[in-house]
Short mmCIF file of C-alpha atoms and ligand atoms in Angstrom, two decimals:
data_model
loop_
_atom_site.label_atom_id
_atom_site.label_comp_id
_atom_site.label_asym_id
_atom_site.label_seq_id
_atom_site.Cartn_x
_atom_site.Cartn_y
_atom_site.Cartn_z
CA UNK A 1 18.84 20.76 -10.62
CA UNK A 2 18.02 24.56 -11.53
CA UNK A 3 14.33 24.96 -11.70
CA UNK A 4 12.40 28.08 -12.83
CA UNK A 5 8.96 28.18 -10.48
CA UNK A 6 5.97 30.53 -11.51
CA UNK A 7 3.86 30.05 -8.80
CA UNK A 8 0.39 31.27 -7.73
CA UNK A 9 1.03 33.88 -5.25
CA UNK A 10 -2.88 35.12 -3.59
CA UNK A 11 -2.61 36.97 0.12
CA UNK A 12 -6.24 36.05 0.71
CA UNK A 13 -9.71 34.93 -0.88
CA UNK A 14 -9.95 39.16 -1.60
CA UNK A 15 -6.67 39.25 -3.17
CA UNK A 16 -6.15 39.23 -7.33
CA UNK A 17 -3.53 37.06 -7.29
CA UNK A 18 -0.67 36.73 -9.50
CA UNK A 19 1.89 34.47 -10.79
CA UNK A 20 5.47 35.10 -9.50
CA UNK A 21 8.46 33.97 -10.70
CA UNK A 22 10.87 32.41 -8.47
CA UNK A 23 14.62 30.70 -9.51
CA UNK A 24 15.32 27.46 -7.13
CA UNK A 25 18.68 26.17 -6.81
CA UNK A 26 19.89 22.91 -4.92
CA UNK A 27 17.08 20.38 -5.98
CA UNK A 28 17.84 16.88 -5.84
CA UNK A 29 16.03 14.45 -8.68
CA UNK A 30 14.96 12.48 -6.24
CA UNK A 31 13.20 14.90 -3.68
CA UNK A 32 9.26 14.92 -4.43
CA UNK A 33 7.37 17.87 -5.36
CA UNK A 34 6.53 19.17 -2.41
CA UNK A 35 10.40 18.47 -0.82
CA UNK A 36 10.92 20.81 -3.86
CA UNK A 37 8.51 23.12 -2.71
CA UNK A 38 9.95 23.02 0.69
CA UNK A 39 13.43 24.07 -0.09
CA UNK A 40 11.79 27.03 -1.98
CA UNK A 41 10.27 27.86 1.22
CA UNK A 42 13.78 27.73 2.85
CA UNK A 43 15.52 30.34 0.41
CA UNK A 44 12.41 32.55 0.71
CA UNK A 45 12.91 32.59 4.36
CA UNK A 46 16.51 33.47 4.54
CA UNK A 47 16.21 35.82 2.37
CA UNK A 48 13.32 37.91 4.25
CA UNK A 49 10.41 36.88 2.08
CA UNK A 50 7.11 35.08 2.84
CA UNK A 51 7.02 31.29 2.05
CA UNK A 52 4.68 30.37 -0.10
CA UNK A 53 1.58 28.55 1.61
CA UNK A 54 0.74 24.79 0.25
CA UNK A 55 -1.21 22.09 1.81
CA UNK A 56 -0.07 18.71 3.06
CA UNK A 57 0.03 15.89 5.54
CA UNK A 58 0.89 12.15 4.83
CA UNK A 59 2.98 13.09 2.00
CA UNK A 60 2.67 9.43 0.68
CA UNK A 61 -0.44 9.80 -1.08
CA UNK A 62 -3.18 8.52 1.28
CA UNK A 63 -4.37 11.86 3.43
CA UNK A 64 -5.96 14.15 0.32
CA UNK A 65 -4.38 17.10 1.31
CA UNK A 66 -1.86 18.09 -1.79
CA UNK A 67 -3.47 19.83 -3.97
CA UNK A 68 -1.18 21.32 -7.12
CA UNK A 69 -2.32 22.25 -10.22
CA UNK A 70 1.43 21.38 -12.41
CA UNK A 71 1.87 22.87 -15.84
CA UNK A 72 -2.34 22.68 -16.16
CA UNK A 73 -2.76 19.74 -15.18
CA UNK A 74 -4.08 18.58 -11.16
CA UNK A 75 -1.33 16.56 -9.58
CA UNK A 76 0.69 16.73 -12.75
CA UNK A 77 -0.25 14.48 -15.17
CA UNK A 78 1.12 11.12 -13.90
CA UNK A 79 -0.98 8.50 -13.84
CA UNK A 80 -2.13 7.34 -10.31
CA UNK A 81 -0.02 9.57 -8.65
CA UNK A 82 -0.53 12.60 -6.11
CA UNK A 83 1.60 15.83 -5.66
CA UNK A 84 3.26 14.29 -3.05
CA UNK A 85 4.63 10.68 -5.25
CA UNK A 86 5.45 12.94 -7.85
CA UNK A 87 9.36 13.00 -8.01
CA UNK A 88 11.67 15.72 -9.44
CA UNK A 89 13.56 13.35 -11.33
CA UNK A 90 10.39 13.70 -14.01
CA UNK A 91 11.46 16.95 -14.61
CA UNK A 92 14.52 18.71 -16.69
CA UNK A 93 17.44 20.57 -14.91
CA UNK A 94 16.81 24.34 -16.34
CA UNK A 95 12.97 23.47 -16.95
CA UNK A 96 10.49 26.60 -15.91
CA UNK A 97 7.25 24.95 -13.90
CA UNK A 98 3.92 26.58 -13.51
CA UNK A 99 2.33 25.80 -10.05
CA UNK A 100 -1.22 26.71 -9.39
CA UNK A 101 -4.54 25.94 -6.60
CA UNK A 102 -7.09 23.47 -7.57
CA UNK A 103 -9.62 26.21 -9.49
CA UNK A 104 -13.35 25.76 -8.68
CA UNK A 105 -16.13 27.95 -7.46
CA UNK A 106 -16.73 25.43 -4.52
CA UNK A 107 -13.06 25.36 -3.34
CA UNK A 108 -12.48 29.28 -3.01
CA UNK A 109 -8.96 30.29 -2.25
CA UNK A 110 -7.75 30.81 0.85
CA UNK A 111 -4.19 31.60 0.52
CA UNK A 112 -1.30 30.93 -2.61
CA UNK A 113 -1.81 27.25 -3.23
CA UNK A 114 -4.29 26.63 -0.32
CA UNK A 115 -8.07 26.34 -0.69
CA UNK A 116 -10.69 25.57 0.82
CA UNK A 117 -12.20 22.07 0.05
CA UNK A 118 -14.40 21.70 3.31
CA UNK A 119 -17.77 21.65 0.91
CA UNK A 120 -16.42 17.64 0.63
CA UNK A 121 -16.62 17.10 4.16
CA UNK A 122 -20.32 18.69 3.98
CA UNK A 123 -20.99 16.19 1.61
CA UNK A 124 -19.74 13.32 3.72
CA UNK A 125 -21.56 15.04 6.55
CA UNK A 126 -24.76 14.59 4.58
CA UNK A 127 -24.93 10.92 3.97
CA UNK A 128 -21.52 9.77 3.99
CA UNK A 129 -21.49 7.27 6.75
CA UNK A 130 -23.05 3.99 8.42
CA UNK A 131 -25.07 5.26 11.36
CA UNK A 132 -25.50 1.83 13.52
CA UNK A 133 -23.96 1.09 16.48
CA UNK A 134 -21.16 -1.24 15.91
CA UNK A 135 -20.27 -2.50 19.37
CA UNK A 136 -17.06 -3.71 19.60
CA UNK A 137 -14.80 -4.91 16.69
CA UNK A 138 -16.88 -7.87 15.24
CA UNK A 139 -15.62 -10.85 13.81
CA UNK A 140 -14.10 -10.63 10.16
CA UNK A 141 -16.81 -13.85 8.54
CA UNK A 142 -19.82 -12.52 10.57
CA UNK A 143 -20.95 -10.98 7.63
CA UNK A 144 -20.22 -12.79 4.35
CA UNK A 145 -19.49 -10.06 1.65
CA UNK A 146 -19.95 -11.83 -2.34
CA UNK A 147 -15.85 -11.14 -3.12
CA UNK A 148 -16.80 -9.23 -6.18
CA UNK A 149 -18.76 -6.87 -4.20
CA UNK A 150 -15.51 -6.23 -1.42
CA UNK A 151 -13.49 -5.52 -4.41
CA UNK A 152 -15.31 -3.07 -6.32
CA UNK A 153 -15.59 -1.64 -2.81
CA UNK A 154 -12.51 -1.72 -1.94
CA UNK A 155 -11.51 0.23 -5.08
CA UNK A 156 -13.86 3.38 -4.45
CA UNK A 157 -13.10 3.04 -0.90
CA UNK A 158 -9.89 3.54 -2.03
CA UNK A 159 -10.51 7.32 -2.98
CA UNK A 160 -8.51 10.19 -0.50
CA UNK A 161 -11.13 13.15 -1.37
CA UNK A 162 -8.17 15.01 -3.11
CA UNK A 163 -10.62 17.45 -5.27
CA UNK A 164 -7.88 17.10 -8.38
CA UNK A 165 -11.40 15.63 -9.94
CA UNK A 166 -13.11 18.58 -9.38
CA UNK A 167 -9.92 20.66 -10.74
CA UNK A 168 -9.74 18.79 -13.81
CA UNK A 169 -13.18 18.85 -14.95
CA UNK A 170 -14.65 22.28 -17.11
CA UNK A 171 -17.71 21.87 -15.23
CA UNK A 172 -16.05 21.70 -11.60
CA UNK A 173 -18.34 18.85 -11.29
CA UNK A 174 -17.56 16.50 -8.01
CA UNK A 175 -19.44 13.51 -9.46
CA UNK A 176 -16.32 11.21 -8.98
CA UNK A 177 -15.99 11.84 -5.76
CA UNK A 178 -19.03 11.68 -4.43
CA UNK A 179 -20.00 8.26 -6.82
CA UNK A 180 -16.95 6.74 -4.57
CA UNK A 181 -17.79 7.67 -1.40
CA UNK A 182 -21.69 6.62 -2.46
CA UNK A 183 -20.97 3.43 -4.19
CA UNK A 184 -18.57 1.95 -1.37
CA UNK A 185 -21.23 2.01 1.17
CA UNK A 186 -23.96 0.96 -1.26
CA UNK A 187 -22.10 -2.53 -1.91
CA UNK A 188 -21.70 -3.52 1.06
CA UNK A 189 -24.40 -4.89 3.90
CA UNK A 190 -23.45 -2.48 6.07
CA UNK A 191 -24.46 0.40 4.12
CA UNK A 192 -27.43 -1.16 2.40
CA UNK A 193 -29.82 0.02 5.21
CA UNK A 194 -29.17 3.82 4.53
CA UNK A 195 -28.87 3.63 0.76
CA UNK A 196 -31.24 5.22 -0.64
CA UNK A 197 -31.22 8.18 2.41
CA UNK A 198 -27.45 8.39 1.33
CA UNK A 199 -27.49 9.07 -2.16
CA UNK A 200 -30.55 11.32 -2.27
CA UNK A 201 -28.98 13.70 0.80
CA UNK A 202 -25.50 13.46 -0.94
CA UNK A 203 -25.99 14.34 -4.47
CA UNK A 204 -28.60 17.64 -2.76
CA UNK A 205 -25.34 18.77 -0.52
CA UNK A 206 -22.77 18.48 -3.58
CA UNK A 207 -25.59 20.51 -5.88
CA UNK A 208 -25.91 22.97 -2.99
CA UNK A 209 -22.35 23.46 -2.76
CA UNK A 210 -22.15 24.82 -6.13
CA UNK A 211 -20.28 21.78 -8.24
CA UNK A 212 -21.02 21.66 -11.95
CA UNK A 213 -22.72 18.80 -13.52
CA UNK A 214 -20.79 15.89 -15.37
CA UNK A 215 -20.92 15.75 -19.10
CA UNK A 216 -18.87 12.28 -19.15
CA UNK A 217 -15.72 14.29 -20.60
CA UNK A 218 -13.48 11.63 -18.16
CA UNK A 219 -10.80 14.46 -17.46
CA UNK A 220 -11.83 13.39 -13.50
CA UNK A 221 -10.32 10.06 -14.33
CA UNK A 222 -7.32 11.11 -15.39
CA UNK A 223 -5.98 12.95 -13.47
CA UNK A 224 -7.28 10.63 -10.21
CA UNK A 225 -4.40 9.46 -7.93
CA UNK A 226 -6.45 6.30 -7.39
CA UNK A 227 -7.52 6.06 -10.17
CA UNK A 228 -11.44 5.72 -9.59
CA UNK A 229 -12.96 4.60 -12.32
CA UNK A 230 -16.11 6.61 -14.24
CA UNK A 231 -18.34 3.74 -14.04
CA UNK A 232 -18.60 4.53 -10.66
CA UNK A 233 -20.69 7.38 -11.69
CA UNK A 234 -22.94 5.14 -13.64
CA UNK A 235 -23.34 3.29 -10.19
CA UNK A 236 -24.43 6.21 -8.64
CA UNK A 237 -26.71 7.48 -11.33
CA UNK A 238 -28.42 3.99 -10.91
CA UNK A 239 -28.32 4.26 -7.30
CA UNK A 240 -29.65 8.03 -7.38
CA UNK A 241 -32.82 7.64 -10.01
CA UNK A 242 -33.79 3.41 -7.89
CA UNK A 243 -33.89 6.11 -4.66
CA UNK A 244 -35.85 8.46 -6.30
CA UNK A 245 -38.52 5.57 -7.84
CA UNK A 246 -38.84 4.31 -4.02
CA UNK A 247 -39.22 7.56 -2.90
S1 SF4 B 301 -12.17 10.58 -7.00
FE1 SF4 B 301 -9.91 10.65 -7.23
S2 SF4 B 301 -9.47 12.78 -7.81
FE2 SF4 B 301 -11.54 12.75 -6.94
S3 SF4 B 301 -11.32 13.21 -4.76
FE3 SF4 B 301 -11.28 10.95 -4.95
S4 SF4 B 301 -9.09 10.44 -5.14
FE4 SF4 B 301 -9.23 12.65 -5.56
S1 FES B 302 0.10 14.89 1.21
FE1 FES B 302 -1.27 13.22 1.71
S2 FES B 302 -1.93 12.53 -0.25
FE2 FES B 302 -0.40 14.01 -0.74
#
């Protein structure tokens, strides 16, 4: 495949920025997006120029760390599926993509298609966690867990902190995330103890950081790789408003 690429190009968080077209030969259907991206990277090179700058990691969509706005929309538009699952073989030979950062006041740019999402670790730092002393690993019945409750669980647990949420939304707002990371603690007994600490301290570090608010507009979900549902945010208003009653 022949592929057209305007991408992002942004020396630092100072810079303007601007988007540069670039012509990419050689691409098989079947590399991913950022394999794509990658052999890019390998005809800038020989050719003298300066690669452009993406994050990854896992590249098999459990680490977070892809982060590609595709033709407007975060990760690209297919359902449950990060930068890195997305294949080429979705796109036409001859086709022009448009490649830009996740856009948000709270994940400032740091360079091209890299920026800087560490205002979600501050917000894990804030509440995010069980703080008891586990011992060693205990057995797996010690603690019966209703099966509907490990589910549901499971399935916010099951959220990599991507930011596309954040990306997708007009209001920048990281409610999604932060309803999964605040909801999958909250079910289970482990995490009961803290709850009410944990939601207050969470939702004052994600305002701090300077995410929007949620107006229900369910762009988040859409565009979420694991697909975490909204009601999760009705969880964690019901979680937020019980915490602020006991307080
Ligand atoms: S809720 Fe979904 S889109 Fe948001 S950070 Fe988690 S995995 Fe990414
Ligand atoms: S590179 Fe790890 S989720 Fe995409």
């Amino acid at each position: 495949m022949k592929l057209t690429l305007r991408i992002w190009r942004q020396k630092s968080g100072s810079d303007r920025g601007r988007l540069v077209e670039y012509a990419v030969a050689d691409v098989s259907p079947d590399m991913s997006f950022l394999e794509m991206l990658d052999v890019l990277n390998e005809q800038l090179i020989a050719r003298g120029e300066e690669p452009v700058a993406f994050d990854s990691d896992c590249r098999e969509g459990i680490c977070g760390m892809c982060s590609l706005v595709i033709n407007g929309i975060a990760h690209g538009g297919f359902r449950g599926t990060a930068t890195c699952q997305l294949h080429m073989r979705h796109f036409k030979d001859g086709q022009t993509i448009t490649i830009e950062p996740w856009r948000a006041k709270a994940f400032p740019i740091i360079k091209d298609l890299v920026v800087d999402r560490s205002a979600f670790d501050r917000i894990i730092q804030a509440g995010g966690f069980v703080s008891v002393n586990t011992g060693g690993t205990p057995d797996g019945n010690a603690i019966p867990v209703p099966k509907q409750a490990s589910d549901s669980s499971m399935d916010a647990a099951a959220c990599i902190g991507c930011g596309a949420c954040v990306a997708a939304c007009k209001n920048a707002s990281a409610m999604l995330f932060v309803a999964a990371k605040v909801s999958h603690l909250a079910m289970l007994p482990q995490g009961k103890v803290e709850r009410e600490r944990r939601v207050l301290e969470m939702v004052r570090q994600m305002d701090a950081e300077g995410f929007g608010s949620c107006t229900v507009t369910g762009s988040c979900e859409a565009v979420c790789p694991k697909e975490i549902s909204l009601g999760f945010i009705a969880q964690m208003n019901r979680e937020y408003f019980k915490a602020l009653l006991k307080k």
